[in-house]
Structure formats: C-alpha cells, structure tokens
Amino acid sequence: MSRLIVISNRVSAPTGSHSGAQGGLAVALSAALREYRGIWFGWSGETTEQFNGHINFQRAHDVTTATVDLEEQDVEEYYDGYANRTLWPLFHYRIDLAEYERGFAGGYQRVNERFAETVRPLIEPDDIVWIQDYHLLPLGEELRRRGCENRIGFFLHIPWPPQRLLSTLPEAEELVTTLFAYDVIGFHTQEWLQSFFDFVTNELGGSVEGDLVTLKGRTLRAIAAPIGIDAKEFAELSQSTRARLAFRQMRDSAVGRDMIVGVDRLDYSKGLEERFLGYERFLKEHPGERKEVFLLQIAPPSRGSVETYQKIRTGLEGLAGRINGAYADLDWVPIRYVNQGYPRDVLAGVYRAARIGLVTPLRDGMNLVAKEYVAAQDPEDPGVLILSRFAGAALQLKEAVIVNPYSAEEMSDAILTALRMSRDERIARWRALMDNVQREDVIWWRQCFTDALINTPQAAAMPSPDPVD
Ligand code: ADQ
C-alpha cells in the first residue's frame, strides 16, 4: 500500500486520548493518518531567526509528524497576512475585510516554496501526497517544479468564492493556474465546486467536461466530498465519564431551563453577532419564554494577532453585555459567554445537555460543530439543530431547522419552533440527521478523496514547464 503524505499549515499529533481539544480538521486528519503508514508535514507554530529547513520528526500513535519552524516575517506575511487577512475573508465572501498587499502575496509564495523544498526529499516514488487547505494552494506546483511526479491531491476546507469576488484578487489567475499541478482537487460542496468551474471557464477560458477541468493544456479532476466527523467516536465520547459530568453540571446549573448552545472559534464567518441579535429578537418578541431559556456561547479567541479578530471580540463582549444588561434578572442571565476551548469529551456532554444547537455561520465550508451536536444527542430525547443555510453542512443536514442567519426574525422564529417541537418530531428529525452523520463520516470522506486520487489517470503529473534550477 502507498504511504500517505499529508501536508497542512499546522500539524496536530494524535494524542491517543479522546480528551484533547483538537480542531475539526486536525481530528479528521488524525483519523485518516491512523490507517496509513504516513507522514504529516507542516509548520511547527514556532519561529526561528533564519529559516534552515530543519525537520523535527515525532512519532505518536502510528503517525509520524514532521514540522519546520518559520521566520517571524514568514508568519506575518504568509500566515497572518495572505492566509488570514487576504484569502480567508475573500473566500468567505468578505471582500470588505480582505487586504491585498504584494508583501503578503510574496511571503505566501516564499513559504510555499520553503515547504516544497523541505518536504520534497521525504516523498518516495509510490507515496500519494495530500495537501490541505488555503494556506498551501500553490504547493503542488512547487513540488512539480522540483520533479515530484507522485499523485498529488488538494482539499479546500473553506468555501470557494463566486467568480466576481475572486476576480478582485490581484493574483487570482496565477493562483488558480497553479492548481492545475494537482491530479485531484476537492471541495466540501457542489456549490463551491461550481464556483471553481465558473472561474476557470468564464474568467480564464478553461473548459469542464464532467468532473475533468482543463486549463492551458493541463487537466485535473475536481470533486465535491463533504467532510464528516468520527461519528462513532463522538457518540461514544458523549457517554464518557467526563461527558456525563459535564452534562450533569450543565443540567444542574440550568435549573430546569432549556439551554441553547453555540460553539465556534471566534471568527466573523461564524455569525456570532447576528446570532446574538437573533436571540435578542427572540427575547424581545416572546417575553413569556424569556426565563425559560438561556444561551451558552462558547467561543475561544483565534488569530488574535489579526486586528479584525480583536475587533469582533470587543464587539461581541459589548453586545453580550448590552443584552444581559437589558434583560437579566436577579435569578437569570440570558447569555453566558465563555471565551475558552474545552476538551472534546466535555464538549460532547455540553452538546447533549442543550435542547438547541445554534449553528448559524454567515458562510462556512462545512461546519463540524453541527455534526458533533447531532452525534452527541440522547436518541430518546434529542435536542434540535438550528443550522444556517450558508454552512456547507446544510446540504447534508436537511432535517435541521434551516435558517437565514442574516434575518433576526427568522432566527427568533426558529428558536421558538425548536423549543415547541414535540418529542416525536425531535426524534424523527434527529434519526434522519444521525443517519447522515454516521453514513458520511470522516472515514467515508477520506475514502472518497483518496479513491479519487488513486483512480484518476495521472494526466496532470507532467513536470511543470518551469523547473527549479
Ligand atoms: P473551523 O472553521 O475551525 O474549520 P468547524 O468545522 O466548526 O470550523 O470545526 C471546529 C472544530 O473545533 C470542531 O471540531 C469543534 O468541536 C472545535 N471547537 C470549536 N470550539 C471549541 C471549543 N471552545 N473548545 C474545543 N473545541 C472547539 C474549518 C472550516 C469548516 C470545516 C472544517 C473542516 O472553516 O467549514 O468544516 O475546517 O473541514
């Protein structure tokens, strides 16, 4: 069997326990790597004075990780800059927040070259290479320029923006053209895939035939493969001792009230402000229901060195304070706003204790929290998932209460609907949701992608016309 070489911005070694706080992508990839003899390569998260390509190898739970340090300037331009201040907002449809700086683009390209240079000697002829996410779009091209003829796939974990938005990026054509170094590229949904097709055909003059896309004589296969969670593991987790304890604590502290839960990285794409406003609308429109519920929002800060993230943090604190100030009583606070991460088993218990899971991103590639919420429920008395129609997950989780997160009124109506939903209906909806979460889980996702990669004829694996000296 071929080895799998996974390359992503950050690497998260499997812990072997279920109590860590690994992010969605990290959990998905650990599960994938557990099955292969493979290597997971990426940035260590550390900086060094001068980049030297030194690789730090570690082995844990059958997965070898290989990490490199980057220079301070790399982090500023590649990670904080191009990845998080240019591509992330643009790909989440927020061109108002996207910053186009040549310095960022240059740093991004430099780090991709450094990654290619460093990882290239680790790749053996039979290996398959799987590159992850928007930090590393041109990495495949850089590997080809260094003579790598292996099968190389790329998966994008965030949305692909509509043609008109992407065309605002000065390097759009160059960047999209580099993707044709891959054999297969994957997106979570048909919608993102279609936007990619639109850009290649309308903007760059390429062509699409079935799932084969051709540009400037190079062909790749583009597929939609929605990521899932390790549903079995998560359902088991919700039965663990720590999950039970968290469940009990939440139910006790709720004193008979229904808990609504939101769990997100603190990010503008997650629609937290709109969520608070929707919940406020509910409190305002339904005074009789007020003290029957409370909202627990768990939102650990992320990307704190980027100014937009500092601003949304301050904005949300202000909004939560204002809503609590307007509605709280001696014995009740409407919003509990918590700024930290929790181990996954604790989260599972919290999800299970919540009558409503409120997952309302403005734009999200997939959203794994929605799936985790479903997997953690008690089959005899499940809660209700309220899900944004703009999350990739909405295309699979159709039995959720689907909302438009931009409408506070819709959000308020959805909360009322969920609170009043009969147990029979909750069970029926949950069963259908859970079937999907179990069927299209992380193992299924990994197989969809690696099967496509292994079975695609290697049309794209021709060396780039412009090899590195
Ligand atoms: P994210 O934007 O990080 O992922 P998401 O898919 O919801 O979003 O995954 C978040 C993960 O972090 C979940 O596993 C969740 O349990 C965990 N998490 C969130 N808050 C936490 C907390 N307070 N404590 C502990 N854990 C917490 C990106 C894309 C998504 C896509 C994934 C995977 O933006 O659209 O679904 O990658 O492809």
Coordinates of C-alpha atoms and ligand atoms in Angstrom, one line a residue:
M1 CA 0.0 0.0 0.0
S2 CA 1.2 3.5 -0.8
R3 CA 2.1 5.8 2.1
L4 CA 0.1 8.9 2.6
I5 CA 2.0 12.2 2.9
V6 CA -0.4 14.8 4.4
I7 CA 0.8 18.4 4.2
S8 CA -1.1 21.2 6.0
N9 CA -0.2 24.5 7.6
R10 CA -0.3 23.2 11.1
V11 CA 0.2 19.7 12.3
S12 CA -1.6 18.2 15.3
A13 CA -0.1 14.9 16.5
P14 CA -2.7 12.4 17.6
T15 CA -3.0 12.3 21.4
G16 CA -4.4 8.8 21.7
S17 CA -6.9 10.0 24.2
H18 CA -10.3 11.5 23.5
S19 CA -10.0 14.4 25.8
G20 CA -7.8 16.7 23.8
A21 CA -9.1 19.9 22.2
Q22 CA -8.0 19.2 18.6
G23 CA -9.8 21.3 15.9
G24 CA -12.1 19.8 13.3
L25 CA -9.5 19.4 10.5
A26 CA -7.0 18.0 13.0
V27 CA -9.3 15.4 14.2
A28 CA -10.3 14.4 10.7
L29 CA -6.7 14.0 9.6
S30 CA -5.6 12.1 12.6
A31 CA -8.3 9.6 11.9
A32 CA -7.1 9.4 8.3
L33 CA -3.5 9.0 9.2
R34 CA -4.1 6.3 11.7
E35 CA -4.9 4.0 8.9
Y36 CA -1.9 4.7 6.7
R37 CA 1.8 4.4 7.4
G38 CA 2.3 8.0 6.7
I39 CA 3.9 11.4 7.4
W40 CA 2.1 14.6 8.4
F41 CA 4.2 17.6 7.5
G42 CA 3.7 21.2 8.4
W43 CA 4.7 24.3 10.3
S44 CA 5.6 23.8 14.0
G45 CA 3.9 27.0 15.0
E46 CA 7.3 28.2 16.2
T47 CA 9.6 30.8 14.8
T48 CA 13.3 30.8 14.1
E49 CA 15.7 33.7 13.3
Q50 CA 16.7 32.3 9.9
F51 CA 14.8 29.6 8.0
N52 CA 17.0 26.5 7.9
G53 CA 14.7 23.7 6.8
H54 CA 15.5 21.6 9.8
I55 CA 12.7 19.0 10.2
N56 CA 11.6 17.9 13.7
F57 CA 10.3 14.3 13.4
Q58 CA 8.0 12.8 16.1
R59 CA 6.1 9.6 16.2
A60 CA 2.9 9.1 18.2
H61 CA 0.1 6.5 17.8
D62 CA 1.3 5.3 14.4
V63 CA 1.6 8.7 12.9
T64 CA 4.9 10.4 12.1
T65 CA 4.8 14.1 12.2
A66 CA 7.4 16.3 10.6
T67 CA 7.5 20.0 11.3
V68 CA 9.6 23.0 10.5
D69 CA 9.9 26.4 12.1
L70 CA 9.3 29.6 10.1
E71 CA 10.8 33.1 10.3
E72 CA 8.9 35.9 12.0
Q73 CA 8.4 37.6 8.7
D74 CA 7.0 34.4 7.1
V75 CA 4.4 34.2 9.8
E76 CA 3.5 37.9 9.4
E77 CA 3.2 37.7 5.6
Y78 CA 2.2 34.1 4.9
Y79 CA 0.0 33.2 7.9
D80 CA -1.3 36.4 9.5
G81 CA -1.1 38.1 6.1
Y82 CA -2.1 36.3 2.9
A83 CA -3.8 33.3 4.6
N84 CA -5.8 35.1 7.2
R85 CA -6.1 38.7 6.0
T86 CA -6.4 38.1 2.3
L87 CA -7.7 34.6 1.4
W88 CA -9.8 33.8 4.5
P89 CA -12.0 36.9 4.2
L90 CA -12.2 36.7 0.4
F91 CA -13.1 33.0 0.4
H92 CA -15.8 33.7 3.0
Y93 CA -17.3 36.4 0.7
R94 CA -15.9 39.3 2.8
I95 CA -14.0 41.4 0.3
D96 CA -14.7 44.3 2.6
L97 CA -12.3 42.8 5.0
A98 CA -9.8 41.3 2.5
E99 CA -6.4 43.1 2.3
Y100 CA -4.5 42.9 -0.9
E101 CA -0.8 43.5 -0.2
R102 CA 2.1 42.4 -2.5
G103 CA 4.2 41.8 0.5
F104 CA 1.6 39.2 1.8
A105 CA 1.5 37.5 -1.6
G106 CA 5.3 37.4 -1.8
G107 CA 5.6 35.9 1.7
Y108 CA 2.9 33.3 0.9
Q109 CA 4.7 32.2 -2.2
R110 CA 8.1 32.1 -0.3
V111 CA 6.7 29.9 2.4
N112 CA 5.1 27.6 -0.1
E113 CA 8.5 27.3 -1.8
R114 CA 10.1 26.6 1.5
F115 CA 7.6 23.9 2.3
A116 CA 8.2 22.3 -1.1
E117 CA 12.0 22.4 -0.8
T118 CA 11.8 20.9 2.7
V119 CA 9.3 18.1 2.2
R120 CA 10.4 17.0 -1.3
P121 CA 13.2 14.7 0.0
L122 CA 10.7 12.9 2.2
I123 CA 8.5 11.9 -0.7
E124 CA 9.2 8.4 -2.1
P125 CA 8.1 7.3 -5.6
D126 CA 5.0 5.3 -4.5
D127 CA 3.7 7.8 -2.0
I128 CA 0.5 9.7 -2.5
V129 CA 0.5 13.3 -1.4
W130 CA -2.5 15.1 0.0
I131 CA -2.2 18.8 0.6
Q132 CA -4.7 20.6 2.8
D133 CA -6.4 24.0 2.6
Y134 CA -6.0 27.6 1.5
H135 CA -2.6 28.2 3.1
L136 CA -1.0 25.9 0.5
L137 CA -2.8 26.4 -2.8
P138 CA 0.5 26.7 -4.9
L139 CA 2.4 23.9 -3.1
G140 CA 1.5 21.2 -5.7
E141 CA 3.0 23.4 -8.4
E142 CA 6.2 24.0 -6.3
L143 CA 6.5 20.2 -5.8
R144 CA 6.1 19.6 -9.5
R145 CA 8.8 22.2 -10.2
R146 CA 11.1 20.1 -8.0
G147 CA 10.4 16.9 -10.1
C148 CA 7.7 15.3 -7.9
E149 CA 5.7 13.0 -10.2
N150 CA 3.6 11.4 -7.5
R151 CA -0.1 11.7 -7.3
I152 CA -0.9 14.9 -5.6
G153 CA -4.3 15.9 -4.3
F154 CA -5.6 19.1 -2.7
F155 CA -8.6 19.6 -0.5
L156 CA -10.0 23.0 0.3
H157 CA -11.7 23.2 3.7
I158 CA -13.3 26.6 3.2
P159 CA -15.8 27.9 0.5
W160 CA -14.6 28.7 -3.0
P161 CA -15.8 32.3 -3.7
P162 CA -18.1 33.3 -6.6
Q163 CA -16.3 34.3 -9.7
R164 CA -16.9 38.1 -9.4
L165 CA -15.5 38.1 -5.9
L166 CA -12.4 36.0 -6.7
S167 CA -11.6 38.2 -9.6
T168 CA -10.9 41.1 -7.2
L169 CA -7.7 39.3 -6.0
P170 CA -4.8 40.6 -8.0
E171 CA -3.1 37.1 -8.1
A172 CA -6.3 35.2 -8.9
E173 CA -5.3 33.9 -12.3
E174 CA -1.8 32.9 -11.2
L175 CA -3.0 31.2 -8.1
V176 CA -5.8 29.3 -9.8
T177 CA -3.5 28.2 -12.6
T178 CA -1.1 26.7 -10.1
L179 CA -3.9 24.3 -9.0
F180 CA -3.6 22.5 -12.3
A181 CA -0.4 20.9 -10.9
Y182 CA -2.8 18.7 -8.9
D183 CA -4.3 15.4 -10.1
V184 CA -7.5 15.9 -7.9
I185 CA -8.9 18.8 -6.0
G186 CA -11.7 18.5 -3.6
F187 CA -14.3 20.8 -2.1
H188 CA -17.0 20.2 0.5
T189 CA -20.0 21.0 -1.7
Q190 CA -21.3 21.2 -5.2
E191 CA -21.7 24.9 -4.7
W192 CA -18.0 25.6 -4.1
L193 CA -17.2 23.2 -7.0
Q194 CA -19.5 25.1 -9.3
S195 CA -17.9 28.4 -8.4
F196 CA -14.5 27.0 -9.2
F197 CA -15.8 25.8 -12.6
D198 CA -17.3 29.3 -13.2
F199 CA -13.9 31.0 -12.6
V200 CA -11.9 28.6 -14.7
T201 CA -14.3 28.7 -17.6
N202 CA -15.6 32.3 -17.6
E203 CA -12.5 34.1 -16.3
L204 CA -9.6 32.0 -17.5
G205 CA -11.0 30.4 -20.7
G206 CA -10.7 26.8 -19.4
S207 CA -13.1 24.0 -20.1
V208 CA -15.1 21.5 -18.0
E209 CA -16.2 18.0 -19.1
G210 CA -17.9 16.1 -16.3
D211 CA -15.5 16.4 -13.4
L212 CA -12.5 17.0 -15.6
V213 CA -11.3 20.6 -15.9
T214 CA -8.7 21.7 -18.4
L215 CA -6.7 24.9 -18.5
K216 CA -3.7 25.7 -20.7
G217 CA -3.2 22.0 -21.7
R218 CA -3.3 20.7 -18.1
T219 CA -6.3 18.6 -16.8
L220 CA -7.3 17.9 -13.2
R221 CA -10.3 16.2 -11.7
A222 CA -12.4 18.3 -9.3
I223 CA -14.9 16.6 -6.9
A224 CA -17.2 17.5 -4.1
A225 CA -16.5 15.4 -1.0
P226 CA -18.1 16.7 2.2
I227 CA -16.0 16.1 5.3
G228 CA -17.6 14.3 8.2
I229 CA -16.7 13.6 11.8
D230 CA -15.7 10.4 13.5
A231 CA -19.4 9.8 14.5
K232 CA -18.9 6.6 16.3
E233 CA -16.1 8.0 18.4
F234 CA -18.1 11.2 19.2
A235 CA -21.3 9.3 20.2
E236 CA -19.1 7.1 22.5
L237 CA -17.5 10.2 23.8
S238 CA -20.9 11.6 24.9
Q239 CA -21.2 8.5 27.2
S240 CA -17.8 9.0 28.8
T241 CA -17.4 9.9 32.5
R242 CA -16.3 13.4 31.8
A243 CA -19.1 14.0 29.3
R244 CA -21.6 12.7 31.9
L245 CA -20.2 15.0 34.5
A246 CA -20.3 18.0 32.1
F247 CA -23.9 17.0 31.2
R248 CA -24.9 16.9 34.9
Q249 CA -23.2 20.2 35.7
M250 CA -24.9 21.9 32.8
R251 CA -28.4 20.5 33.6
D252 CA -27.9 21.4 37.3
S253 CA -26.9 24.9 36.5
A254 CA -29.8 25.3 34.1
V255 CA -32.2 24.8 36.9
G256 CA -35.0 23.5 34.7
R257 CA -34.4 25.9 31.9
D258 CA -33.7 24.9 28.3
M259 CA -30.1 25.5 27.2
I260 CA -29.3 26.8 23.7
V261 CA -25.7 26.2 22.8
G262 CA -23.3 27.8 20.3
V263 CA -19.7 26.5 20.0
D264 CA -17.4 28.3 17.5
R265 CA -14.0 29.7 17.0
L266 CA -14.3 33.4 17.5
D267 CA -14.5 34.3 13.8
Y268 CA -16.6 36.8 11.8
S269 CA -17.6 34.0 9.4
K270 CA -19.4 32.2 12.2
G271 CA -22.1 34.9 12.5
L272 CA -21.8 35.3 16.3
E273 CA -23.1 38.9 16.3
E274 CA -26.0 38.1 14.1
R275 CA -26.7 35.1 16.4
F276 CA -26.8 37.3 19.5
L277 CA -29.1 39.7 17.7
G278 CA -31.4 36.9 16.6
Y279 CA -31.6 35.6 20.2
E280 CA -32.2 39.1 21.4
R281 CA -35.1 39.4 19.0
F282 CA -36.5 36.2 20.4
L283 CA -36.3 37.6 24.0
K284 CA -38.0 40.7 22.9
E285 CA -40.8 39.1 20.9
H286 CA -41.5 36.3 23.4
P287 CA -41.4 37.8 26.9
G288 CA -43.2 34.8 28.3
E289 CA -40.4 32.5 27.2
R290 CA -37.6 34.6 28.4
K291 CA -36.7 32.9 31.7
E292 CA -37.3 29.5 30.2
V293 CA -34.1 29.5 28.2
F294 CA -30.5 30.8 28.2
L295 CA -27.8 30.8 25.6
L296 CA -24.4 29.4 26.3
Q297 CA -22.0 30.7 23.7
I298 CA -18.5 29.0 23.8
A299 CA -16.1 30.9 21.6
P300 CA -12.4 30.7 22.2
P301 CA -10.4 33.5 20.5
S302 CA -8.5 32.6 17.4
R303 CA -6.0 34.6 15.2
G304 CA -5.6 37.2 18.0
S305 CA -2.7 38.9 16.2
V306 CA -5.1 40.0 13.4
E307 CA -6.9 43.2 14.1
T308 CA -10.3 42.2 12.7
Y309 CA -10.3 39.4 15.2
Q310 CA -9.5 41.7 18.1
K311 CA -12.4 44.0 16.9
I312 CA -15.0 41.2 16.7
R313 CA -14.0 40.1 20.2
T314 CA -14.6 43.5 21.6
G315 CA -17.8 43.9 19.6
L316 CA -19.2 40.7 20.9
E317 CA -18.3 41.4 24.5
G318 CA -20.2 44.7 24.2
L319 CA -23.2 43.1 22.6
A320 CA -23.4 40.3 25.2
G321 CA -23.1 42.9 27.9
R322 CA -25.8 45.1 26.4
I323 CA -28.3 42.2 26.0
N324 CA -27.6 40.9 29.5
G325 CA -27.9 44.4 30.9
A326 CA -31.2 44.9 29.2
Y327 CA -32.8 41.5 30.1
A328 CA -31.1 39.9 33.0
D329 CA -32.8 39.5 36.4
L330 CA -31.7 38.5 39.9
D331 CA -32.1 34.8 39.1
W332 CA -31.4 34.7 35.4
V333 CA -28.8 35.8 32.8
P334 CA -29.8 35.4 29.2
I335 CA -26.3 34.9 27.7
R336 CA -23.4 33.0 29.2
Y337 CA -20.5 34.0 27.0
V338 CA -17.4 31.9 27.5
N339 CA -14.1 32.6 25.8
Q340 CA -12.2 29.4 26.1
G341 CA -11.7 26.0 24.5
Y342 CA -12.8 22.7 26.1
P343 CA -11.7 19.1 25.7
R344 CA -13.9 17.2 23.3
D345 CA -15.5 14.9 25.9
V346 CA -16.6 17.9 27.9
L347 CA -18.0 19.5 24.7
A348 CA -19.9 16.3 24.0
G349 CA -21.5 16.5 27.4
V350 CA -22.4 20.1 26.9
Y351 CA -23.9 19.4 23.5
R352 CA -26.0 16.6 24.9
A353 CA -27.3 18.9 27.7
A354 CA -28.5 21.5 25.2
R355 CA -32.1 21.5 24.0
I356 CA -31.0 23.5 20.9
G357 CA -27.7 23.6 19.0
L358 CA -27.5 27.0 17.3
V359 CA -25.1 26.8 14.4
T360 CA -25.5 29.9 12.3
P361 CA -22.4 30.8 10.3
L362 CA -22.7 33.5 7.6
R363 CA -20.5 31.3 5.4
D364 CA -18.8 28.1 6.3
G365 CA -17.1 25.5 4.1
M366 CA -18.7 22.7 6.1
N367 CA -19.1 23.1 9.9
L368 CA -18.3 20.2 12.1
V369 CA -19.9 21.5 15.2
A370 CA -23.3 20.9 13.6
K371 CA -22.4 17.2 13.1
E372 CA -20.9 16.9 16.6
Y373 CA -24.0 18.3 18.1
V374 CA -26.1 15.7 16.3
A375 CA -23.7 12.8 17.2
A376 CA -23.8 13.7 20.9
Q377 CA -27.6 13.6 21.4
D378 CA -29.6 11.2 23.5
P379 CA -31.6 9.1 21.0
E380 CA -34.6 9.0 23.4
D381 CA -34.7 12.8 24.0
P382 CA -32.6 14.5 21.3
G383 CA -32.2 18.3 21.0
V384 CA -32.9 20.3 17.9
L385 CA -30.3 21.6 15.5
I386 CA -30.8 25.1 14.1
L387 CA -28.5 25.4 11.1
S388 CA -27.6 28.2 8.8
R389 CA -28.4 27.6 5.1
F390 CA -25.0 29.1 4.3
A391 CA -23.0 26.3 6.0
G392 CA -21.8 23.6 3.7
A393 CA -23.4 21.2 6.2
A394 CA -26.9 22.4 5.4
L395 CA -26.8 20.5 2.1
Q396 CA -26.5 17.2 4.1
L397 CA -28.3 18.0 7.3
K398 CA -31.6 18.9 5.7
E399 CA -33.8 17.8 8.7
A400 CA -32.3 20.5 10.8
V401 CA -34.3 23.7 11.3
I402 CA -32.7 25.7 8.5
V403 CA -32.4 29.5 8.9
N404 CA -31.0 32.6 7.2
P405 CA -28.6 34.0 9.8
Y406 CA -28.9 37.5 8.4
S407 CA -32.5 37.6 9.5
A408 CA -33.0 38.2 13.2
E409 CA -36.7 37.4 12.7
E410 CA -36.1 34.0 11.1
M411 CA -33.7 33.2 13.9
S412 CA -36.2 34.1 16.5
D413 CA -38.9 32.1 14.8
A414 CA -36.5 29.1 14.6
I415 CA -35.8 29.2 18.3
L416 CA -39.5 29.2 19.1
T417 CA -40.1 26.3 16.7
A418 CA -37.3 24.3 18.2
L419 CA -38.5 24.9 21.8
R420 CA -42.0 23.9 21.0
M421 CA -41.1 20.9 18.9
S422 CA -42.7 17.6 20.1
R423 CA -40.6 14.8 21.3
D424 CA -41.8 12.6 18.4
E425 CA -40.7 15.2 15.8
R426 CA -37.4 15.8 17.5
I427 CA -36.7 12.0 17.4
A428 CA -37.7 11.7 13.8
R429 CA -35.6 14.6 12.7
W430 CA -32.6 13.5 14.8
R431 CA -32.8 10.0 13.4
A432 CA -32.5 11.3 9.8
L433 CA -29.7 13.6 10.8
M434 CA -27.8 11.0 12.6
D435 CA -28.1 8.5 9.7
N436 CA -26.3 11.1 7.6
V437 CA -23.7 11.9 10.1
Q438 CA -22.9 8.2 10.6
R439 CA -23.0 7.3 6.9
E440 CA -21.0 10.2 5.6
D441 CA -18.4 10.2 8.3
V442 CA -14.7 11.1 8.3
I443 CA -13.7 7.7 7.1
W444 CA -16.1 7.9 4.2
W445 CA -14.8 11.4 3.3
R446 CA -11.2 10.2 3.4
Q447 CA -12.0 7.3 1.2
C448 CA -13.9 9.4 -1.3
F449 CA -10.9 11.6 -1.7
T450 CA -8.1 9.0 -1.7
D451 CA -10.1 6.7 -4.0
A452 CA -10.5 9.6 -6.5
L453 CA -6.8 10.4 -6.2
I454 CA -5.7 6.8 -6.7
N455 CA -8.1 6.1 -9.5
T456 CA -7.5 9.3 -11.5
P457 CA -5.2 8.8 -14.5
Q458 CA -2.2 10.9 -13.9
A459 CA -2.8 13.4 -16.7
A460 CA -1.6 16.3 -14.5
A461 CA 1.5 14.8 -13.2
M462 CA 3.6 16.2 -16.1
P463 CA 6.6 18.2 -14.9
S464 CA 6.0 21.9 -14.9
P465 CA 7.5 23.7 -17.9
D466 CA 9.4 25.8 -15.4
P467 CA 11.5 23.6 -13.2
V468 CA 13.6 25.0 -10.3
D469 CA 17.3 25.0 -11.1
Ligands
ADQ1 P1 -13.4 25.6 11.5 O1 -13.6 26.9 10.9 O2 -12.4 25.6 12.7 O3 -12.9 24.5 10.4 P2 -15.6 23.7 12.3 O4 -15.8 22.8 11.2 O5 -16.8 24.1 13.0 O6 -14.9 25.1 12.0 O7 -14.6 23.0 13.3 C1 -14.4 23.5 14.6 C2 -13.8 22.4 15.4 O8 -13.2 23.0 16.6 C3 -14.9 21.4 15.9 O9 -14.4 20.1 15.9 C4 -15.2 21.9 17.4 O10 -15.5 20.9 18.2 C5 -13.8 22.5 17.7 N1 -14.1 23.6 18.7 C6 -14.7 24.8 18.4 N2 -14.8 25.5 19.6 C7 -14.3 24.8 20.5 C8 -14.0 25.0 21.9 N3 -14.5 26.0 22.6 N4 -13.4 24.0 22.6 C9 -12.9 22.9 21.9 N5 -13.1 22.7 20.7 C10 -13.8 23.6 20.0 C11 -12.6 24.6 9.0 C12 -13.7 25.2 8.1 C13 -15.0 24.4 8.3 C14 -14.8 23.0 8.1 C15 -13.5 22.5 8.8 C16 -13.2 21.0 8.4 O11 -13.9 26.6 8.4 O12 -16.0 24.9 7.5 O13 -15.9 22.2 8.5 O14 -12.4 23.3 8.6 O15 -13.1 21.0 7.0

